[in-house]
PDB file of C-alpha atoms in Angstrom:
ATOM      1  CA  MET A   1      88.105  18.080  -2.966  1.00 39.00           C
ATOM      2  CA  GLY A   2      87.407  13.557  -3.116  1.00 42.00           C
ATOM      3  CA  VAL A   3      89.052  11.484  -5.140  1.00 45.00           C
ATOM      4  CA  GLY A   4      91.497  11.904  -7.181  1.00 50.00           C
ATOM      5  CA  VAL A   5      92.311  10.412 -10.667  1.00 53.00           C
ATOM      6  CA  GLU A   6      93.506   6.792 -11.434  1.00 56.00           C
ATOM      7  CA  ILE A   7      95.597   7.386 -15.226  1.00 56.00           C
ATOM      8  CA  PRO A   8      97.398   4.213 -16.845  1.00 57.00           C
ATOM      9  CA  ILE A   9     100.618   4.058 -17.096  1.00 53.00           C
ATOM     10  CA  HIS A  10     101.630   4.562 -20.176  1.00 53.00           C
ATOM     11  CA  GLU A  11      98.865   7.445 -20.905  1.00 55.00           C
ATOM     12  CA  ALA A  12     100.645   9.494 -18.418  1.00 55.00           C
ATOM     13  CA  ILE A  13     104.022   8.934 -19.438  1.00 52.00           C
ATOM     14  CA  ALA A  14     102.549   9.954 -23.261  1.00 52.00           C
ATOM     15  CA  PHE A  15     100.742  12.559 -21.193  1.00 52.00           C
ATOM     16  CA  TYR A  16     104.123  13.953 -19.960  1.00 50.00           C
ATOM     17  CA  LEU A  17     106.135  12.670 -23.448  1.00 48.00           C
ATOM     18  CA  LYS A  18     103.467  15.804 -24.547  1.00 47.00           C
ATOM     19  CA  CYS A  19     102.927  18.354 -21.919  1.00 47.00           C
ATOM     20  CA  ALA A  20     107.017  18.800 -19.745  1.00 46.00           C
ATOM     21  CA  PRO A  21     108.561  21.380 -20.205  1.00 42.00           C
ATOM     22  CA  ALA A  22     111.031  22.306 -22.327  1.00 41.00           C
ATOM     23  CA  ASP A  23     113.587  22.771 -19.522  1.00 41.00           C
ATOM     24  CA  CYS A  24     113.080  19.122 -17.782  1.00 45.00           C
ATOM     25  CA  PHE A  25     115.934  16.659 -18.763  1.00 43.00           C
ATOM     26  CA  LEU A  26     115.300  12.972 -18.896  1.00 44.00           C
ATOM     27  CA  GLU A  27     117.687  10.648 -18.457  1.00 45.00           C
ATOM     28  CA  GLN A  28     116.149   8.326 -20.293  1.00 45.00           C
ATOM     29  CA  TYR A  29     113.742   7.744 -23.167  1.00 43.00           C
ATOM     30  CA  PRO A  30     110.832   7.301 -22.960  1.00 47.00           C
ATOM     31  CA  PRO A  31     110.936   7.530 -19.362  1.00 49.00           C
ATOM     32  CA  SER A  32     111.043   4.889 -16.920  1.00 51.00           C
ATOM     33  CA  ILE A  33     107.872   4.258 -14.774  1.00 50.00           C
ATOM     34  CA  SER A  34     108.938   4.954 -11.446  1.00 54.00           C
ATOM     35  CA  PHE A  35     110.258   8.616 -12.765  1.00 53.00           C
ATOM     36  CA  VAL A  36     106.878   9.265 -13.777  1.00 51.00           C
ATOM     37  CA  ARG A  37     105.546   8.104 -11.118  1.00 51.00           C
ATOM     38  CA  GLU A  38     107.998   9.881  -8.704  1.00 53.00           C
ATOM     39  CA  GLN A  39     108.704  13.219 -10.586  1.00 50.00           C
ATOM     40  CA  PHE A  40     105.930  13.521 -12.537  1.00 49.00           C
ATOM     41  CA  LEU A  41     104.211  16.827 -11.139  1.00 48.00           C
ATOM     42  CA  ASP A  42     108.184  18.099  -9.813  1.00 47.00           C
ATOM     43  CA  CYS A  43     108.242  18.692 -13.695  1.00 45.00           C
ATOM     44  CA  PHE A  44     104.847  19.539 -14.837  1.00 43.00           C
ATOM     45  CA  PRO A  45     103.363  21.391 -11.923  1.00 40.00           C
ATOM     46  CA  ILE A  46      99.383  21.215 -12.511  1.00 42.00           C
ATOM     47  CA  PRO A  47      97.040  21.632  -9.094  1.00 39.00           C
ATOM     48  CA  PHE A  48      97.624  18.314  -8.101  1.00 41.00           C
ATOM     49  CA  GLY A  49      99.480  17.407  -5.080  1.00 42.00           C
ATOM     50  CA  PRO A  50     101.484  13.587  -4.892  1.00 44.00           C
ATOM     51  CA  ALA A  51     101.864  11.886  -7.710  1.00 45.00           C
ATOM     52  CA  SER A  52     101.151   7.857  -5.930  1.00 48.00           C
ATOM     53  CA  GLY A  53      99.534   4.484  -6.765  1.00 50.00           C
ATOM     54  CA  GLY A  54     100.843   0.782  -7.196  1.00 51.00           C
ATOM     55  CA  GLY A  55     101.451  -1.173 -10.985  1.00 52.00           C
ATOM     56  CA  ASP A  56     100.218   0.575 -14.032  1.00 55.00           C
ATOM     57  CA  THR A  57      98.539   3.032 -12.816  1.00 56.00           C
ATOM     58  CA  LEU A  58      99.407   6.662 -11.211  1.00 53.00           C
ATOM     59  CA  LEU A  59      96.805   8.435  -8.472  1.00 57.00           C
ATOM     60  CA  LEU A  60      96.548  12.225  -8.846  1.00 53.00           C
ATOM     61  CA  GLN A  61      94.781  13.794  -5.949  1.00 50.00           C
ATOM     62  CA  PRO A  62      93.684  16.815  -5.210  1.00 45.00           C
ATOM     63  CA  SER A  63      95.329  19.312  -3.860  1.00 42.00           C
ATOM     64  CA  SER A  64      93.746  21.726  -1.678  1.00 41.00           C
ATOM     65  CA  ASP A  65      94.677  24.996  -3.561  1.00 41.00           C
ATOM     66  CA  LEU A  66      93.190  24.244  -6.673  1.00 38.00           C
ATOM     67  CA  PRO A  67      91.064  27.025  -7.882  1.00 37.00           C
ATOM     68  CA  GLN A  68      93.891  29.995  -7.105  1.00 37.00           C
ATOM     69  CA  THR A  69      95.862  27.482  -9.351  1.00 34.00           C
ATOM     70  CA  VAL A  70      93.320  26.832 -12.330  1.00 37.00           C
ATOM     71  CA  THR A  71      91.682  28.493 -15.685  1.00 41.00           C
ATOM     72  CA  GLY A  72      90.980  32.648 -15.133  1.00 41.00           C
ATOM     73  CA  LYS A  73      92.030  34.293 -11.434  1.00 45.00           C
ATOM     74  CA  ALA A  74      89.809  32.631  -7.901  1.00 48.00           C
ATOM     75  CA  LEU A  75      87.388  34.974  -6.675  1.00 51.00           C
ATOM     76  CA  PRO A  76      88.985  37.477  -3.757  1.00 48.00           C
ATOM     77  CA  ALA A  77      88.511  35.057   0.208  1.00 50.00           C
ATOM     78  CA  GLU A  78      84.943  36.725   1.504  1.00 69.00           C
ATOM     79  CA  LYS A  79      83.969  33.191   2.502  1.00 77.00           C
ATOM     80  CA  GLU A  80      85.476  29.526   3.528  1.00 81.00           C
ATOM     81  CA  ARG A  81      81.841  28.524   1.704  1.00 89.00           C
ATOM     82  CA  TYR A  82      80.944  29.116  -1.671  1.00 92.00           C
ATOM     83  CA  THR A  83      77.710  27.792  -3.249  1.00 94.00           C
ATOM     84  CA  PHE A  84      74.808  28.275  -6.121  1.00 95.00           C
ATOM     85  CA  ALA A  85      73.056  30.706  -4.106  1.00 94.00           C
ATOM     86  CA  ASP A  86      75.977  33.469  -4.273  1.00 91.00           C
ATOM     87  CA  VAL A  87      76.186  32.178  -8.130  1.00 90.00           C
ATOM     88  CA  LEU A  88      72.713  33.342  -9.108  1.00 91.00           C
ATOM     89  CA  ALA A  89      73.769  36.926  -7.124  1.00 89.00           C
ATOM     90  CA  TRP A  90      76.418  37.515  -8.498  1.00 85.00           C
ATOM     91  CA  PRO A  91      75.939  39.621 -12.052  1.00 82.00           C
ATOM     92  CA  ASP A  92      75.775  38.043 -14.384  1.00 76.00           C
ATOM     93  CA  ASP A  93      79.381  39.917 -16.286  1.00 72.00           C
ATOM     94  CA  GLU A  94      80.907  37.893 -13.418  1.00 74.00           C
ATOM     95  CA  ARG A  95      81.129  34.156 -14.598  1.00 80.00           C
ATOM     96  CA  ALA A  96      82.885  32.330 -12.064  1.00 85.00           C
ATOM     97  CA  GLU A  97      82.721  28.094 -10.960  1.00 91.00           C
ATOM     98  CA  ILE A  98      82.699  26.480  -7.631  1.00 92.00           C
ATOM     99  CA  ILE A  99      84.402  23.157  -7.078  1.00 92.00           C
ATOM    100  CA  ASP A 100      83.500  22.312  -3.006  1.00 92.00           C
ATOM    101  CA  GLY A 101      83.270  25.639  -1.674  1.00 93.00           C
ATOM    102  CA  GLU A 102      85.532  27.328  -3.931  1.00 88.00           C
ATOM    103  CA  ALA A 103      84.605  29.984  -6.540  1.00 86.00           C
ATOM    104  CA  VAL A 104      87.643  30.048  -9.395  1.00 81.00           C
ATOM    105  CA  MET A 105      86.813  32.781 -11.870  1.00 78.00           C
ATOM    106  CA  MET A 106      86.123  31.394 -15.375  1.00 77.00           C
ATOM    107  CA  ALA A 107      88.464  31.797 -18.571  1.00 70.00           C
ATOM    108  CA  PRO A 108      88.271  35.133 -21.153  1.00 72.00           C
ATOM    109  CA  PRO A 109      86.166  35.031 -23.027  1.00 72.00           C
ATOM    110  CA  PRO A 110      86.253  32.171 -25.737  1.00 78.00           C
ATOM    111  CA  SER A 111      88.654  32.237 -29.698  1.00 88.00           C
ATOM    112  CA  SER A 112      86.464  32.645 -32.665  1.00 91.00           C
ATOM    113  CA  THR A 113      87.808  28.928 -33.777  1.00 94.00           C
ATOM    114  CA  TYR A 114      86.396  27.633 -30.295  1.00 92.00           C
ATOM    115  CA  GLN A 115      82.685  28.996 -31.014  1.00 94.00           C
ATOM    116  CA  GLU A 116      82.919  27.497 -34.882  1.00 96.00           C
ATOM    117  CA  ILE A 117      84.147  23.808 -32.327  1.00 97.00           C
ATOM    118  CA  SER A 118      81.178  24.830 -30.101  1.00 96.00           C
ATOM    119  CA  VAL A 119      78.620  25.627 -32.738  1.00 96.00           C
ATOM    120  CA  GLU A 120      79.818  23.127 -35.636  1.00 98.00           C
ATOM    121  CA  LEU A 121      79.510  19.717 -32.641  1.00 98.00           C
ATOM    122  CA  THR A 122      76.190  21.591 -31.186  1.00 97.00           C
ATOM    123  CA  ARG A 123      74.609  21.549 -34.684  1.00 97.00           C
ATOM    124  CA  GLN A 124      75.439  17.525 -35.530  1.00 98.00           C
ATOM    125  CA  PHE A 125      73.816  16.573 -32.136  1.00 98.00           C
ATOM    126  CA  ALA A 126      71.329  18.052 -32.233  1.00 97.00           C
ATOM    127  CA  ASN A 127      70.039  17.299 -34.974  1.00 97.00           C
ATOM    128  CA  TYR A 128      71.169  13.658 -33.998  1.00 98.00           C
ATOM    129  CA  LEU A 129      68.338  14.028 -31.597  1.00 97.00           C
ATOM    130  CA  GLU A 130      65.236  16.199 -33.211  1.00 96.00           C
ATOM    131  CA  GLY A 131      62.675  14.553 -31.780  1.00 95.00           C
ATOM    132  CA  LYS A 132      64.061  12.426 -28.936  1.00 96.00           C
ATOM    133  CA  ARG A 133      63.915  12.036 -25.768  1.00 95.00           C
ATOM    134  CA  CYS A 134      67.694  13.616 -24.859  1.00 97.00           C
ATOM    135  CA  LYS A 135      68.695  17.194 -25.562  1.00 98.00           C
ATOM    136  CA  VAL A 136      71.915  18.802 -26.208  1.00 98.00           C
ATOM    137  CA  TYR A 137      72.733  21.832 -24.086  1.00 97.00           C
ATOM    138  CA  HIS A 138      75.535  24.385 -24.472  1.00 95.00           C
ATOM    139  CA  ALA A 139      77.501  27.163 -22.268  1.00 91.00           C
ATOM    140  CA  PRO A 140      76.098  29.183 -20.558  1.00 90.00           C
ATOM    141  CA  PHE A 141      74.929  26.695 -18.668  1.00 94.00           C
ATOM    142  CA  ALA A 142      74.719  25.969 -14.825  1.00 95.00           C
ATOM    143  CA  VAL A 143      74.827  21.623 -14.600  1.00 97.00           C
ATOM    144  CA  ARG A 144      75.738  21.572 -10.429  1.00 97.00           C
ATOM    145  CA  LEU A 145      76.874  17.548 -10.875  1.00 97.00           C
ATOM    146  CA  PHE A 146      76.115  16.639  -6.821  1.00 96.00           C
ATOM    147  CA  GLU A 147      73.002  18.424  -6.551  1.00 95.00           C
ATOM    148  CA  LYS A 148      70.343  16.202  -5.193  1.00 91.00           C
ATOM    149  CA  ASP A 149      65.711  16.247  -4.605  1.00 90.00           C
ATOM    150  CA  GLY A 150      65.576  18.605  -2.188  1.00 91.00           C
ATOM    151  CA  ASP A 151      68.736  20.694  -1.927  1.00 94.00           C
ATOM    152  CA  SER A 152      68.376  24.680  -2.302  1.00 94.00           C
ATOM    153  CA  PRO A 153      71.271  26.485  -3.727  1.00 95.00           C
ATOM    154  CA  GLU A 154      72.391  27.210  -0.652  1.00 95.00           C
ATOM    155  CA  ASP A 155      73.022  23.023  -0.407  1.00 95.00           C
ATOM    156  CA  VAL A 156      74.546  22.446  -3.911  1.00 96.00           C
ATOM    157  CA  ASP A 157      78.786  23.620  -4.130  1.00 95.00           C
ATOM    158  CA  THR A 158      80.079  22.771  -7.089  1.00 96.00           C
ATOM    159  CA  MET A 159      78.566  24.123  -9.541  1.00 96.00           C
ATOM    160  CA  VAL A 160      80.213  23.526 -13.444  1.00 96.00           C
ATOM    161  CA  GLU A 161      79.496  24.651 -16.141  1.00 95.00           C
ATOM    162  CA  PRO A 162      80.542  22.351 -19.416  1.00 95.00           C
ATOM    163  CA  ASP A 163      80.924  23.114 -23.276  1.00 95.00           C
ATOM    164  CA  ILE A 164      78.248  20.802 -24.199  1.00 97.00           C
ATOM    165  CA  SER A 165      76.281  18.958 -22.395  1.00 98.00           C
ATOM    166  CA  ILE A 166      73.647  16.031 -23.284  1.00 98.00           C
ATOM    167  CA  VAL A 167      71.425  15.114 -21.037  1.00 98.00           C
ATOM    168  CA  CYS A 168      68.709  12.443 -21.472  1.00 97.00           C
ATOM    169  CA  ASP A 169      66.817  12.048 -17.977  1.00 96.00           C
ATOM    170  CA  GLN A 170      64.442  15.379 -18.164  1.00 95.00           C
ATOM    171  CA  SER A 171      63.763  15.885 -14.603  1.00 95.00           C
ATOM    172  CA  LYS A 172      67.095  17.028 -14.244  1.00 97.00           C
ATOM    173  CA  ILE A 173      66.331  19.858 -16.454  1.00 96.00           C
ATOM    174  CA  ASP A 174      65.468  22.896 -14.741  1.00 95.00           C
ATOM    175  CA  LYS A 175      65.719  26.116 -14.805  1.00 93.00           C
ATOM    176  CA  TYR A 176      68.385  26.554 -13.713  1.00 93.00           C
ATOM    177  CA  GLY A 177      70.381  24.094 -15.973  1.00 96.00           C
ATOM    178  CA  CYS A 178      70.941  20.421 -15.126  1.00 97.00           C
ATOM    179  CA  LYS A 179      70.639  18.863 -11.600  1.00 97.00           C
ATOM    180  CA  GLY A 180      73.216  16.163 -11.830  1.00 97.00           C
ATOM    181  CA  ALA A 181      75.810  14.550 -14.173  1.00 97.00           C
ATOM    182  CA  PRO A 182      74.494  14.876 -17.452  1.00 98.00           C
ATOM    183  CA  ASP A 183      74.754  11.743 -19.918  1.00 98.00           C
ATOM    184  CA  MET A 184      77.714  13.165 -21.723  1.00 98.00           C
ATOM    185  CA  VAL A 185      79.490  15.896 -21.623  1.00 98.00           C
ATOM    186  CA  ALA A 186      82.322  18.031 -23.508  1.00 98.00           C
ATOM    187  CA  GLU A 187      84.755  20.084 -23.301  1.00 96.00           C
ATOM    188  CA  ILE A 188      86.842  22.473 -25.764  1.00 95.00           C
ATOM    189  CA  LEU A 189      90.400  22.949 -25.185  1.00 92.00           C
ATOM    190  CA  SER A 190      91.940  26.602 -25.431  1.00 87.00           C
ATOM    191  CA  PRO A 191      95.893  27.602 -23.250  1.00 81.00           C
ATOM    192  CA  SER A 192      93.598  29.009 -19.989  1.00 78.00           C
ATOM    193  CA  THR A 193      91.576  25.436 -19.787  1.00 81.00           C
ATOM    194  CA  GLN A 194      93.738  22.824 -21.055  1.00 83.00           C
ATOM    195  CA  ARG A 195      94.762  21.322 -17.736  1.00 80.00           C
ATOM    196  CA  HIS A 196      91.903  22.224 -15.595  1.00 82.00           C
ATOM    197  CA  ASP A 197      89.618  20.273 -18.191  1.00 87.00           C
ATOM    198  CA  ARG A 198      92.106  16.677 -18.670  1.00 87.00           C
ATOM    199  CA  LEU A 199      92.336  16.293 -14.841  1.00 86.00           C
ATOM    200  CA  VAL A 200      89.994  19.285 -13.051  1.00 88.00           C
ATOM    201  CA  LYS A 201      87.246  18.270 -14.871  1.00 92.00           C
ATOM    202  CA  LEU A 202      87.890  14.374 -15.489  1.00 93.00           C
ATOM    203  CA  SER A 203      87.369  14.284 -12.057  1.00 92.00           C
ATOM    204  CA  LEU A 204      84.384  15.697 -11.154  1.00 94.00           C
ATOM    205  CA  TYR A 205      82.996  13.837 -13.631  1.00 96.00           C
ATOM    206  CA  GLN A 206      84.493  11.071 -12.557  1.00 95.00           C
ATOM    207  CA  ARG A 207      82.551  11.804  -9.346  1.00 95.00           C
ATOM    208  CA  ALA A 208      79.499  12.878 -10.063  1.00 96.00           C
ATOM    209  CA  GLY A 209      79.489   9.351 -12.563  1.00 97.00           C
ATOM    210  CA  VAL A 210      78.484  11.495 -16.562  1.00 98.00           C
ATOM    211  CA  ARG A 211      78.491   8.210 -18.830  1.00 98.00           C
ATOM    212  CA  GLU A 212      80.878   9.637 -21.598  1.00 98.00           C
ATOM    213  CA  TYR A 213      83.561  12.150 -21.523  1.00 97.00           C
ATOM    214  CA  TRP A 214      85.243  13.634 -24.498  1.00 97.00           C
ATOM    215  CA  ILE A 215      88.202  16.237 -24.540  1.00 96.00           C
ATOM    216  CA  VAL A 216      88.042  18.362 -27.699  1.00 96.00           C
ATOM    217  CA  SER A 217      91.755  19.649 -28.588  1.00 95.00           C
ATOM    218  CA  PRO A 218      91.052  22.452 -31.540  1.00 95.00           C
ATOM    219  CA  ASP A 219      95.122  22.776 -31.501  1.00 93.00           C
ATOM    220  CA  GLU A 220      95.352  19.137 -32.174  1.00 94.00           C
ATOM    221  CA  GLN A 221      92.497  18.036 -33.142  1.00 96.00           C
ATOM    222  CA  THR A 222      91.484  16.204 -32.245  1.00 96.00           C
ATOM    223  CA  VAL A 223      88.569  14.247 -29.134  1.00 97.00           C
ATOM    224  CA  GLN A 224      90.100  11.672 -26.907  1.00 96.00           C
ATOM    225  CA  VAL A 225      86.717  10.097 -25.972  1.00 96.00           C
ATOM    226  CA  PHE A 226      86.494   8.837 -22.168  1.00 96.00           C
ATOM    227  CA  LEU A 227      83.417   5.999 -20.720  1.00 97.00           C
ATOM    228  CA  LEU A 228      82.732   5.396 -17.537  1.00 96.00           C
ATOM    229  CA  LYS A 229      84.009   1.973 -15.945  1.00 95.00           C
ATOM    230  CA  GLU A 230      83.590   0.327 -12.671  1.00 92.00           C
ATOM    231  CA  GLY A 231      83.686   4.388 -11.724  1.00 92.00           C
ATOM    232  CA  SER A 232      87.237   4.713 -13.549  1.00 93.00           C
ATOM    233  CA  LEU A 233      86.524   7.412 -16.778  1.00 94.00           C
ATOM    234  CA  GLN A 234      89.179   4.957 -18.867  1.00 94.00           C
ATOM    235  CA  LEU A 235      89.628   6.359 -22.061  1.00 94.00           C
ATOM    236  CA  HIS A 236      88.210   4.161 -24.977  1.00 96.00           C
ATOM    237  CA  GLU A 237      89.134   5.961 -28.067  1.00 95.00           C
ATOM    238  CA  VAL A 238      90.745   9.049 -29.667  1.00 96.00           C
ATOM    239  CA  TYR A 239      89.565  10.354 -32.886  1.00 97.00           C
ATOM    240  CA  ASP A 240      91.724  12.924 -35.169  1.00 96.00           C
ATOM    241  CA  ARG A 241      89.991  15.171 -37.655  1.00 95.00           C
ATOM    242  CA  GLN A 242      89.357  12.783 -39.976  1.00 96.00           C
ATOM    243  CA  GLY A 243      87.991  10.660 -38.315  1.00 96.00           C
ATOM    244  CA  VAL A 244      83.984  10.083 -37.518  1.00 98.00           C
ATOM    245  CA  ALA A 245      83.507   9.888 -33.957  1.00 98.00           C
ATOM    246  CA  LYS A 246      81.251   7.591 -32.486  1.00 97.00           C
ATOM    247  CA  VAL A 247      78.922   8.854 -29.345  1.00 98.00           C
ATOM    248  CA  ASN A 248      78.899   6.136 -27.229  1.00 98.00           C
ATOM    249  CA  VAL A 249      76.094   7.026 -24.461  1.00 97.00           C
ATOM    250  CA  LEU A 250      73.553   7.360 -28.407  1.00 97.00           C
ATOM    251  CA  ASP A 251      72.470   5.145 -30.424  1.00 95.00           C
ATOM    252  CA  GLY A 252      73.911   4.813 -34.112  1.00 96.00           C
ATOM    253  CA  CYS A 253      75.150   8.916 -33.537  1.00 97.00           C
ATOM    254  CA  PHE A 254      78.669   9.661 -34.607  1.00 98.00           C
ATOM    255  CA  ILE A 255      80.444  13.605 -34.864  1.00 98.00           C
ATOM    256  CA  GLU A 256      81.471  14.124 -38.742  1.00 98.00           C
ATOM    257  CA  LEU A 257      84.715  15.280 -37.529  1.00 98.00           C
ATOM    258  CA  SER A 258      86.166  16.719 -40.855  1.00 97.00           C
ATOM    259  CA  LYS A 259      82.703  18.921 -40.293  1.00 97.00           C
ATOM    260  CA  VAL A 260      84.107  19.873 -37.020  1.00 98.00           C
ATOM    261  CA  PHE A 261      88.191  20.616 -37.578  1.00 97.00           C
ATOM    262  CA  LYS A 262      87.694  23.456 -41.098  1.00 87.00           C
TER     263      LYS A 262
END
């Protein structure tokens, strides 16, 4: 499944404290770094293998059973390796992403809150980008993160559908969507996609070289902004519903979150 996700220990502790199940007993508060490193995944199961790392970071390695544990249900294991050619042949009502050759059904239809947030974010991006070389695209929009020039659909084994993508190099755009990494991606969380977007998608976008990644939480009414630094997507800023979020890959672009989270 590729490289893991490197998370600063203080972020892992905060994530653990927020997401650990209620019956998970803590012997001390806040938990020690060693506790988080050794028991993080035992106490809070996520679709990743053992946690490791030293110093101030925690490395989460993707698990081999990833697609069976994330959003929705996995497609029947009819093939050992799915490609974008399979996606193009599926019926329109069978939407799925493929990750390293394994297919995962998309989440159920989004809520009205999701739709309102998606529409407002897209509207603000589109208003700023009018007449500019960068363009905004909303799902469904096929992003083949690792596709190279000359690849055929049969060669492409990873395709995702971000909620919102911003692409500045228009040579990447074709009739299917985006060939290569967008400059920026935003994912809007739902109960069924939260772990997938926070960890699986983060790892994929990091590997692909996405420069900026937003995780938008309707429940918390927050936006987490991750920026690519030295090959790693690192948490840069967290905005609440009253904030004005800076779009780092677009000079002079700011998003009014009070209009996003109504």
